[in-house]
mmCIF file of C-alpha atoms in Angstrom:
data_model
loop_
_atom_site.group_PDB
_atom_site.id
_atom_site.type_symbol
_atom_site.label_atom_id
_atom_site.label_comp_id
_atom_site.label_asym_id
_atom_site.label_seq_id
_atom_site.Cartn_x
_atom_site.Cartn_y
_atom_site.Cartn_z
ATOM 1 C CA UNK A 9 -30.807 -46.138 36.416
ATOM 2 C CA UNK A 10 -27.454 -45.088 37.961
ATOM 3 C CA UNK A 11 -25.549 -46.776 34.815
ATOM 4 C CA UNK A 12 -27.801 -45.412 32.235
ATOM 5 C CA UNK A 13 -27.256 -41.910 33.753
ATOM 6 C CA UNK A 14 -23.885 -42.399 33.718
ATOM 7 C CA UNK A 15 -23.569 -43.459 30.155
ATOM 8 C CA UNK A 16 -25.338 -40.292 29.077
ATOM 9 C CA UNK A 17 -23.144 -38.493 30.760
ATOM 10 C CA UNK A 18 -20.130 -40.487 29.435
ATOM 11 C CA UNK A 19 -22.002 -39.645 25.806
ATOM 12 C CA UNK A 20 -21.826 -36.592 26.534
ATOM 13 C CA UNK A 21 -18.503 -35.375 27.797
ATOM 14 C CA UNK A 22 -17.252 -37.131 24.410
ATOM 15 C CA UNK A 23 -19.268 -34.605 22.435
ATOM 16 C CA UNK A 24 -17.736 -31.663 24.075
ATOM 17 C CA UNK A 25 -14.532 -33.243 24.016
ATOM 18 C CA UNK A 26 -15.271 -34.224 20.125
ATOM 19 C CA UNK A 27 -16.577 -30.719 19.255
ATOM 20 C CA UNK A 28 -14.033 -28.546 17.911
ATOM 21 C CA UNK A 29 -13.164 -31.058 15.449
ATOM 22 C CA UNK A 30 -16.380 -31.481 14.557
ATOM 23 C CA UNK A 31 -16.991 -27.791 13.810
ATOM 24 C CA UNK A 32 -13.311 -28.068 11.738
ATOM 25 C CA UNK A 33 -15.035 -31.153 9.651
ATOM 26 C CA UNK A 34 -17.670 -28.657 8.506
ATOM 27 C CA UNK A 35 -16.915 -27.488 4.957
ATOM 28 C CA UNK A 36 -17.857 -24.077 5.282
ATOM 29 C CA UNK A 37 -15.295 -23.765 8.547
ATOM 30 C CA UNK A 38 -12.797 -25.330 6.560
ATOM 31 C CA UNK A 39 -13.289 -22.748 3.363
ATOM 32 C CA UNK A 40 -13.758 -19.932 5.988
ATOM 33 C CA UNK A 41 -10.124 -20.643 7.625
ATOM 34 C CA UNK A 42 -8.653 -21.685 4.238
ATOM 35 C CA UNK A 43 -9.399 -17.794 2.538
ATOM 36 C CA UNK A 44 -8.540 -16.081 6.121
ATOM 37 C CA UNK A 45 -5.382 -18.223 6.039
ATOM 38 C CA UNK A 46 -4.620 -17.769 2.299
ATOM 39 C CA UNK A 47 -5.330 -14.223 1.944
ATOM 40 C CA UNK A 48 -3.376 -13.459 5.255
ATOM 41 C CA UNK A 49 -0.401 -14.976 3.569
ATOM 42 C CA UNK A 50 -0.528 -13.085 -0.212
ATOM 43 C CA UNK A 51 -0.661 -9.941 2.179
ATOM 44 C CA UNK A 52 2.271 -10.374 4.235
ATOM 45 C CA UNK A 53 3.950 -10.678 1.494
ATOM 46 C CA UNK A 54 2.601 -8.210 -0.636
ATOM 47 C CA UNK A 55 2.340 -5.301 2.227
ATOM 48 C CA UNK A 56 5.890 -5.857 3.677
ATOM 49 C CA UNK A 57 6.912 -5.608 -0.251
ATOM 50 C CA UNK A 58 5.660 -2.024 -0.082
ATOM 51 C CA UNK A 59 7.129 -1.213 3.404
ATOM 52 C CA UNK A 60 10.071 -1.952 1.959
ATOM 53 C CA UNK A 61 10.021 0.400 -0.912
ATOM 54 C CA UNK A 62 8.189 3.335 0.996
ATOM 55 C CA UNK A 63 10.432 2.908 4.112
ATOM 56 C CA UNK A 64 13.571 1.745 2.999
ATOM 57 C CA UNK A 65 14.220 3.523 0.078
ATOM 58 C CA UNK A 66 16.896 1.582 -2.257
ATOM 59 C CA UNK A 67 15.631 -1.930 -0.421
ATOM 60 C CA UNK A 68 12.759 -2.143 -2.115
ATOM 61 C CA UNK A 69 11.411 -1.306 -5.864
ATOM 62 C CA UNK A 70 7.985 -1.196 -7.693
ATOM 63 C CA UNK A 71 9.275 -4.763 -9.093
ATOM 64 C CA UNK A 72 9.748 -5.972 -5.634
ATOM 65 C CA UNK A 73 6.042 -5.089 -5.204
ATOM 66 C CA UNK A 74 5.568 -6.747 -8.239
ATOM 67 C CA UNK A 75 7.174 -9.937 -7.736
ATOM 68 C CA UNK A 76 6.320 -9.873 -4.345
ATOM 69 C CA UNK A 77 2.400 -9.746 -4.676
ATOM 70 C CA UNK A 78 2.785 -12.309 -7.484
ATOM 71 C CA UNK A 79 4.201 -14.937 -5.196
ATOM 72 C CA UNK A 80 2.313 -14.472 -2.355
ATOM 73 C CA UNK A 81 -0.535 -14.903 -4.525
ATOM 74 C CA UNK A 82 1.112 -18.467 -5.718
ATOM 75 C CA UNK A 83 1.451 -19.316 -2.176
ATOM 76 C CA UNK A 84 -1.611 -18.625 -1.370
ATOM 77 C CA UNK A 85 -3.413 -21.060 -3.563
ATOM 78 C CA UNK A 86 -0.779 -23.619 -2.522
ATOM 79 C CA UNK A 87 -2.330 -22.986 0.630
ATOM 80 C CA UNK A 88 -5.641 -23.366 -0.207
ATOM 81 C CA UNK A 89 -6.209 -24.305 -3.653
ATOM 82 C CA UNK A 90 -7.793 -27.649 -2.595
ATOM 83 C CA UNK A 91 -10.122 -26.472 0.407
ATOM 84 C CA UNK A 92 -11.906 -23.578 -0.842
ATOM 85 C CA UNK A 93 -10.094 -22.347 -4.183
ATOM 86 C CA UNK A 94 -7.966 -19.629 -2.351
ATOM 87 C CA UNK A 95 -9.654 -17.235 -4.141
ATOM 88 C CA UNK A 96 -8.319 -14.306 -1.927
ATOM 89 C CA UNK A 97 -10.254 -11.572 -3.972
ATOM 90 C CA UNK A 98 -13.571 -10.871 -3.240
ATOM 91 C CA UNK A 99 -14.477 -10.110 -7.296
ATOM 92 C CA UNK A 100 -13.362 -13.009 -7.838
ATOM 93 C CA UNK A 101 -15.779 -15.016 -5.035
ATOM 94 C CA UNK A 102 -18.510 -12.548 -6.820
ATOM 95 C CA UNK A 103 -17.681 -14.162 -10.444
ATOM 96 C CA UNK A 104 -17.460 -17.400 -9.341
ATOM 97 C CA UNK A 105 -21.189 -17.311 -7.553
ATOM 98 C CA UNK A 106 -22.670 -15.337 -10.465
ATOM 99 C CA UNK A 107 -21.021 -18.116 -12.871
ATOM 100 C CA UNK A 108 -22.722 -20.858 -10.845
ATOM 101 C CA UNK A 109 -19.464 -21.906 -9.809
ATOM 102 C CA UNK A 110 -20.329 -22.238 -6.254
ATOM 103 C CA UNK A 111 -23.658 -21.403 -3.569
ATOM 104 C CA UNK A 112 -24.264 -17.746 -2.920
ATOM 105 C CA UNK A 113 -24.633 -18.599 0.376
ATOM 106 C CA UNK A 114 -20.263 -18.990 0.610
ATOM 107 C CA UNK A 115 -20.210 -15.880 -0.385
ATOM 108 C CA UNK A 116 -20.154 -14.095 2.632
ATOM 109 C CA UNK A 117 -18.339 -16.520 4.150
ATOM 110 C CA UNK A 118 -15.523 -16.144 1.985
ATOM 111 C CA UNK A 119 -15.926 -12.591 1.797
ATOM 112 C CA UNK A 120 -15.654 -12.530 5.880
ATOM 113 C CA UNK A 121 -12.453 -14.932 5.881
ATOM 114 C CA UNK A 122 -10.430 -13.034 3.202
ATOM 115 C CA UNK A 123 -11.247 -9.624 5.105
ATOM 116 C CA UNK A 124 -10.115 -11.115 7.855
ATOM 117 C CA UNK A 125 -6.954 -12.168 6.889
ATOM 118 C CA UNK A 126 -6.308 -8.982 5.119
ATOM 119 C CA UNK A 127 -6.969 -7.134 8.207
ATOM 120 C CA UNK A 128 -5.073 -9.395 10.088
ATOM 121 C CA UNK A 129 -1.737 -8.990 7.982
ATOM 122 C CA UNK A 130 -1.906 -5.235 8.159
ATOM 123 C CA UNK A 131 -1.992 -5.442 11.993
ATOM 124 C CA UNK A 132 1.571 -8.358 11.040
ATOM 125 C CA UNK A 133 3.438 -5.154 8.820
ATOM 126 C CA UNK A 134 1.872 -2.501 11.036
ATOM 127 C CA UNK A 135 3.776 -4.473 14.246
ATOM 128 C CA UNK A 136 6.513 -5.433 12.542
ATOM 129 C CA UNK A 137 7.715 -2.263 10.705
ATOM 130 C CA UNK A 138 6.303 0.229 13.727
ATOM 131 C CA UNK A 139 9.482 1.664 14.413
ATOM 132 C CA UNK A 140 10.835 2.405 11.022
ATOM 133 C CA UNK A 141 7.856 3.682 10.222
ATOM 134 C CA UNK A 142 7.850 6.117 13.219
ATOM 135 C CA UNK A 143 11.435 7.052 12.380
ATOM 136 C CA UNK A 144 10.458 7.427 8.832
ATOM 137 C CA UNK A 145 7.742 9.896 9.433
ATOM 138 C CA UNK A 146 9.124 11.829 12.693
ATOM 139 C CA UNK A 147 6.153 10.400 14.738
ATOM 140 C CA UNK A 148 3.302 11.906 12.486
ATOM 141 C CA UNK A 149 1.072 9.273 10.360
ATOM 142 C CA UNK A 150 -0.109 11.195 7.117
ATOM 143 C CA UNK A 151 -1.455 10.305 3.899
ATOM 144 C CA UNK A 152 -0.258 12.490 1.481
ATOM 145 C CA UNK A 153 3.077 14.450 1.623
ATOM 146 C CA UNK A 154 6.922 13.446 1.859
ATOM 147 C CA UNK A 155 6.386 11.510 4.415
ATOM 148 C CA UNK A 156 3.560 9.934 4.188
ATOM 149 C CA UNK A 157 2.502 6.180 5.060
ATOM 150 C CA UNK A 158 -0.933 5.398 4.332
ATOM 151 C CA UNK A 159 0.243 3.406 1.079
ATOM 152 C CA UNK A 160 1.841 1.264 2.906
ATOM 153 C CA UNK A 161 -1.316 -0.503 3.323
ATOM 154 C CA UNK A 162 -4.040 0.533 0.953
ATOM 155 C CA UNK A 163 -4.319 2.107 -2.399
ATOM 156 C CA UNK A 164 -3.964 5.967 -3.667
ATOM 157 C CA UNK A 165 -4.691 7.748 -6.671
ATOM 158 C CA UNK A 166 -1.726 9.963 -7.987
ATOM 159 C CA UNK A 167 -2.331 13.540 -8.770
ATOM 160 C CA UNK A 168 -3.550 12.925 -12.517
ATOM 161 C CA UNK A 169 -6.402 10.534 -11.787
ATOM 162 C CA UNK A 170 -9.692 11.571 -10.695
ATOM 163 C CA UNK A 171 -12.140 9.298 -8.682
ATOM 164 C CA UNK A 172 -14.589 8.104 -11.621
ATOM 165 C CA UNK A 173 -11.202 7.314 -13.665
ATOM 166 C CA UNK A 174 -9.549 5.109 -11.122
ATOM 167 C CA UNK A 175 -13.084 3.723 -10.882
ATOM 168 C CA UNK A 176 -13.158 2.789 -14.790
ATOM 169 C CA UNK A 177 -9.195 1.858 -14.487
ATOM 170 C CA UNK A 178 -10.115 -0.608 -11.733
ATOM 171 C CA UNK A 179 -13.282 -1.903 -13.351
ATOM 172 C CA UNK A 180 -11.137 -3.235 -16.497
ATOM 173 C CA UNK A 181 -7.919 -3.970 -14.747
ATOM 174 C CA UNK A 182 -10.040 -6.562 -12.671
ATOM 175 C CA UNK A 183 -11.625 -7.720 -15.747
ATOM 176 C CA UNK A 184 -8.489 -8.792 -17.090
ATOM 177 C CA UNK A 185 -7.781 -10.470 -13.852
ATOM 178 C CA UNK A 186 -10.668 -12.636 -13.976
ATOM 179 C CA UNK A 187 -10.885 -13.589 -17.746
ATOM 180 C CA UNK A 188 -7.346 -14.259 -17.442
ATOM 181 C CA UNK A 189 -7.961 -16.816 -14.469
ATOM 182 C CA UNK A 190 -10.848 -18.400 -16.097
ATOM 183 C CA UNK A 191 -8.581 -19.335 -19.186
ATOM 184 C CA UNK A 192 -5.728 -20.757 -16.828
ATOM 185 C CA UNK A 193 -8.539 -22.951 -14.776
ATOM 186 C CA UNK A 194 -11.121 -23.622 -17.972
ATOM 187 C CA UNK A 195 -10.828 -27.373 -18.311
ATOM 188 C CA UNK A 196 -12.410 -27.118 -21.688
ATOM 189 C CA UNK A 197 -10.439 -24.886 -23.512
ATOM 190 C CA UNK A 198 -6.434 -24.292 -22.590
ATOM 191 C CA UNK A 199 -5.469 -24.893 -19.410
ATOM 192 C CA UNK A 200 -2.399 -24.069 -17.612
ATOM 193 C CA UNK A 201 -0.302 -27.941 -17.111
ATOM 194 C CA UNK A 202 -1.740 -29.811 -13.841
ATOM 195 C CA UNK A 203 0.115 -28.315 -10.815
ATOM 196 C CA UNK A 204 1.386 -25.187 -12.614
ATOM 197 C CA UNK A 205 -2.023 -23.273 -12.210
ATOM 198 C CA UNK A 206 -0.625 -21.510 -8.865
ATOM 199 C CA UNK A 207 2.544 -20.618 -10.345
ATOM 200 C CA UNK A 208 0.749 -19.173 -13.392
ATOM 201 C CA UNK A 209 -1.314 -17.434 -11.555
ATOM 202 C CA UNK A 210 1.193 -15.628 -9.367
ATOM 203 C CA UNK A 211 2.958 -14.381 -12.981
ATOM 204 C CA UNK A 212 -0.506 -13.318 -14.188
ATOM 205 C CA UNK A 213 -0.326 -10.740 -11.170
ATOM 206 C CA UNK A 214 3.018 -9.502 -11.948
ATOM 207 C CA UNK A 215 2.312 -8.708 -15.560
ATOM 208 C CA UNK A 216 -0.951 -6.823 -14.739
ATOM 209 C CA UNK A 217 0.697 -4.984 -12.249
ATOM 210 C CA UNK A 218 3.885 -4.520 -14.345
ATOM 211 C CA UNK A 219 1.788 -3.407 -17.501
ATOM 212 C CA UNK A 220 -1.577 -1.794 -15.413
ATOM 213 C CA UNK A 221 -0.415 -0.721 -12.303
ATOM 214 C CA UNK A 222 0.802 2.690 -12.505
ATOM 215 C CA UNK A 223 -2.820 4.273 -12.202
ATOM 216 C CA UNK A 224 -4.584 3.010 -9.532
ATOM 217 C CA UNK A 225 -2.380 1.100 -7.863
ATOM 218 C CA UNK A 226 -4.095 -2.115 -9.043
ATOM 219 C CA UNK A 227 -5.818 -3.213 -6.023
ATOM 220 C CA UNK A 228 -8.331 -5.156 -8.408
ATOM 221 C CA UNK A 229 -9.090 -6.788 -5.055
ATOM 222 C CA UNK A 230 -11.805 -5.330 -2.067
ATOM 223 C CA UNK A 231 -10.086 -8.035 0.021
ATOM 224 C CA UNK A 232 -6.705 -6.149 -0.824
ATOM 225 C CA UNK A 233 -7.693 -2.560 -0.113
ATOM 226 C CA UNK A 234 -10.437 -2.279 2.120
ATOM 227 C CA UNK A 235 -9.540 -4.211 5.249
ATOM 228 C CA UNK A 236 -5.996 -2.180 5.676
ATOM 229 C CA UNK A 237 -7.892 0.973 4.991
ATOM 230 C CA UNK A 238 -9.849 0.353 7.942
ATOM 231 C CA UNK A 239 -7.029 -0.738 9.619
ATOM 232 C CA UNK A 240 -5.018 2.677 9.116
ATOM 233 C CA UNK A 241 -8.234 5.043 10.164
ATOM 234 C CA UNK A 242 -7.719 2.423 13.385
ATOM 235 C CA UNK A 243 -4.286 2.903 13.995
ATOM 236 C CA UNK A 244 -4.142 6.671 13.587
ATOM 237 C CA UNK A 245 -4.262 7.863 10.227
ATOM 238 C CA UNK A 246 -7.248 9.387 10.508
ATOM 239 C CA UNK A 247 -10.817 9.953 7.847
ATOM 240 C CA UNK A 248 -8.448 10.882 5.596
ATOM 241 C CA UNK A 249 -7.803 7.679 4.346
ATOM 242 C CA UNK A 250 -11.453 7.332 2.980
ATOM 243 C CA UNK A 251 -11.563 10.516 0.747
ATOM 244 C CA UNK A 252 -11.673 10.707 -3.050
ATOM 245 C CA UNK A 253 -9.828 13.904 -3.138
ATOM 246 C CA UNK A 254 -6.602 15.113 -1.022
ATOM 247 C CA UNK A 255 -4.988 17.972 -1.333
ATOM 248 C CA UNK A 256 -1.838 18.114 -1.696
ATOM 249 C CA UNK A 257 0.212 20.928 -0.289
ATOM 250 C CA UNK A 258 3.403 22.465 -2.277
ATOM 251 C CA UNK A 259 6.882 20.652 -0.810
ATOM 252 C CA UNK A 260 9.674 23.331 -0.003
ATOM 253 C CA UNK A 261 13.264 22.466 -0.506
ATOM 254 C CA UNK A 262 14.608 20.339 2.194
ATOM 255 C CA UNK A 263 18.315 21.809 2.001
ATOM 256 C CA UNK A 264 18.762 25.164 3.585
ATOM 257 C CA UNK A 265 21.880 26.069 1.755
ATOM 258 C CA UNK A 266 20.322 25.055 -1.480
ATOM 259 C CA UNK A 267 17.133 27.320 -0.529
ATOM 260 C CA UNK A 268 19.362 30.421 -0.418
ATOM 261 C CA UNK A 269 20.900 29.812 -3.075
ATOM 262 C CA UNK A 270 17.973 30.645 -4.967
ATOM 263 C CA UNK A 271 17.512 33.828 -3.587
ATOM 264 C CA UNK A 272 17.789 36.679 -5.376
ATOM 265 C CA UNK A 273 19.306 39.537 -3.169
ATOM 266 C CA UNK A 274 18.848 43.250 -4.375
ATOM 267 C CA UNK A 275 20.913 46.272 -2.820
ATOM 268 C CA UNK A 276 18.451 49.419 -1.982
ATOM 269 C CA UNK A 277 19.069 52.250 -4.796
ATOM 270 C CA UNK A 278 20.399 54.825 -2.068
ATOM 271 C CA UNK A 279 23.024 52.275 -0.897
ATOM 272 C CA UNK A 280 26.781 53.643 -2.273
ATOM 273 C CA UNK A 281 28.866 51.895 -4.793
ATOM 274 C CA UNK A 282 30.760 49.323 -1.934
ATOM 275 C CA UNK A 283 34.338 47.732 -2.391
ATOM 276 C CA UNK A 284 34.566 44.360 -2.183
ATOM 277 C CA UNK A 285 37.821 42.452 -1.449
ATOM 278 C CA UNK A 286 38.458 38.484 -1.593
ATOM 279 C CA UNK A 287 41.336 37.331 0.772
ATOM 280 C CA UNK A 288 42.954 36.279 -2.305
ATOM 281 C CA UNK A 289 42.536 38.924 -4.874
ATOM 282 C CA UNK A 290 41.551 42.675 -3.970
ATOM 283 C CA UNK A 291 38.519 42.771 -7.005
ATOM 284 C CA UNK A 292 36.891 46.165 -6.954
ATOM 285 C CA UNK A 293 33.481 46.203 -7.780
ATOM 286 C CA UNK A 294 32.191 49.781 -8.576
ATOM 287 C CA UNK A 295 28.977 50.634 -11.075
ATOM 288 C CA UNK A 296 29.486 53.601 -13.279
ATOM 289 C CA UNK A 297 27.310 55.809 -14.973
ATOM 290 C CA UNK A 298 24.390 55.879 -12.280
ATOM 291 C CA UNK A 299 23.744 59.774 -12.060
ATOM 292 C CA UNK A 300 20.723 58.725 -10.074
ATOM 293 C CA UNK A 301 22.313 57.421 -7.209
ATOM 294 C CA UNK A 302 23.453 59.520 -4.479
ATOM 295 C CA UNK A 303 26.364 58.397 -2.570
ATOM 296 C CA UNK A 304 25.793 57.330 0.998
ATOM 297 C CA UNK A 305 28.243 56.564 3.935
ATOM 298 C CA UNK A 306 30.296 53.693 3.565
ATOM 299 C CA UNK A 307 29.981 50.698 5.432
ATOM 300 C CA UNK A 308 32.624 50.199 8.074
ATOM 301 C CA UNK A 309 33.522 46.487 7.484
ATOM 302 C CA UNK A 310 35.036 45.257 3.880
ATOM 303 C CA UNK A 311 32.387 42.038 2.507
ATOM 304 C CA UNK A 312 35.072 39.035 1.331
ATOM 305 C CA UNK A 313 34.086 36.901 -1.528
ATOM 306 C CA UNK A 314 35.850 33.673 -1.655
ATOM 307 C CA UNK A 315 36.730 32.850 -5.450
ATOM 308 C CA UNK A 316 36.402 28.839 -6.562
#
């Protein structure tokens, strides 16, 4: 009895011990991790893209955006092409289960890992740009206006787009997206060459958002925009990262000096004709012909104008 209990318990301490690589083995833990991992990677690289161009001015471009959402995308599926299909979009997990292409039952799974990761790599740019973006905004995390930082992370329509617009924009951008991707991968018809599908894939990105972008941003991706939305009400930005419709407030010039220069300063009518000398030239400046005004008391100190 003694050795039978113990080999039960030996049995059994081997299970525990065995168990987290058990749970790895499962496929649906593996294709969980690989879309958490894979998205988490495209986003890095994508978000700290924009960071760059928001907070750094000539260090980053829109074709640094680009490029750089492009390539994360190719490594991405280098990352996870083989474990779950790095899809990395949640559209495209949609497609693929409504195709037949895989169980609905991964969808949420994959779904949950890419929002994840998403989340995840907003929290990476959030930490790792924190002080240039409190140095870029004076402290004060805003969505719209000259300093704002919200698009760092998530998606915006400009002033000439209304909600149900960006909604059709988005609706066909994505389209392209997927029937693109289902000519590169369509063993069938034309595929892209064995082992250049990620790299085609990542240029398929940059050309939509080269030639689609400028409306909505092209998020053509819930696993893109939703997660660092969430993340910025989080962190401070407030509900007004969820509306349809900002408002946006007028700017005001940012140079003093240029401010008043566009002034326009008027003399009172019963002010007297004045004499106004430069320290180089005397120029006398006296208005004739003005019956109506009456003359006043002159002014006790001469006004210089220095001629350029």
């Amino acid at each position: 009895m003694a050795q039978e209990n113990k080999k039960k318990r030996s049995t059994h301490n081997s299970r525990m011990v065995s168990s987290p690589r058990t749970i790895l083995q499962k496929e649906m833990v593996r294709e969980f991790l690989a879309e958490l991992i894979s998205t988490y990677v495209m986003m890095v690289f994508g978000l700290g893209s924009v960071a760059h161009m928001v907070l750094g001015g000539s260090l980053g471009s829109y074709l640094s955006v680009n490029l750089s959402f492009g390539f994360g995308v190719t490594m991405g599926v280098h990352v996870a092409g083989k474990i779950s299909g790095a899809h990395m979009n949640a559209a495209v997990t949609f497609t693929s289960c409504a195709l037949g292409h895989m169980s609905w039952k991964k969808f949420p799974v994959y779904v949950l890992g890419q929002f994840l990761g998403s989340f995840l790599a907003a929290a990476t740019i959030y930490c790792l740009f924190y002080t240039a973006i409190i140095n870029y905004s004076g402290g004060h995390l805003t969505v719209t206006g000259p300093v704002a930082t919200a698009n760092i992370f998530a998606t915006y329509l400009p002033d000439h787009m209304t909600l149900w617009r960006g909604f059709l924009d988005e609706v066909i951008v994505t389209g392209m997206l997927q029937l693109c991707l289902s000519a590169i991968t369509d063993e069938e018809n034309n595929p892209a060459l064995q082992g250049t599908q990620a790299l085609v894939i990542g240029i398929l990105v940059v050309i939509i958002g080269s030639s689609l972008g400028m409306n909505s941003g092209y998020a053509i991706n819930p696993s893109r925009d939703l997660p660092p939305r969430f993340f910025t009400f989080i962190a401070g930005w407030g509900t007004q990262v969820f509306s349809s419709t900002i408002p946006r407030k007028p700017q005001t010039l940012e140079n003093p000096v240029e401010y008043e220069d566009h002034k326009i300063r008027t003399l009172p009518k019963t002010m007297a004709p004045q004499t106004m000398t430069s320290a180089l030239t005397h120029v006398s400046v006296s208005p004739h012909n003005r019956p109506s005004i009456q003359p006043g008391p002159p002014l006790s100190d001469s006004i210089y104008i220095e001629r350029f």
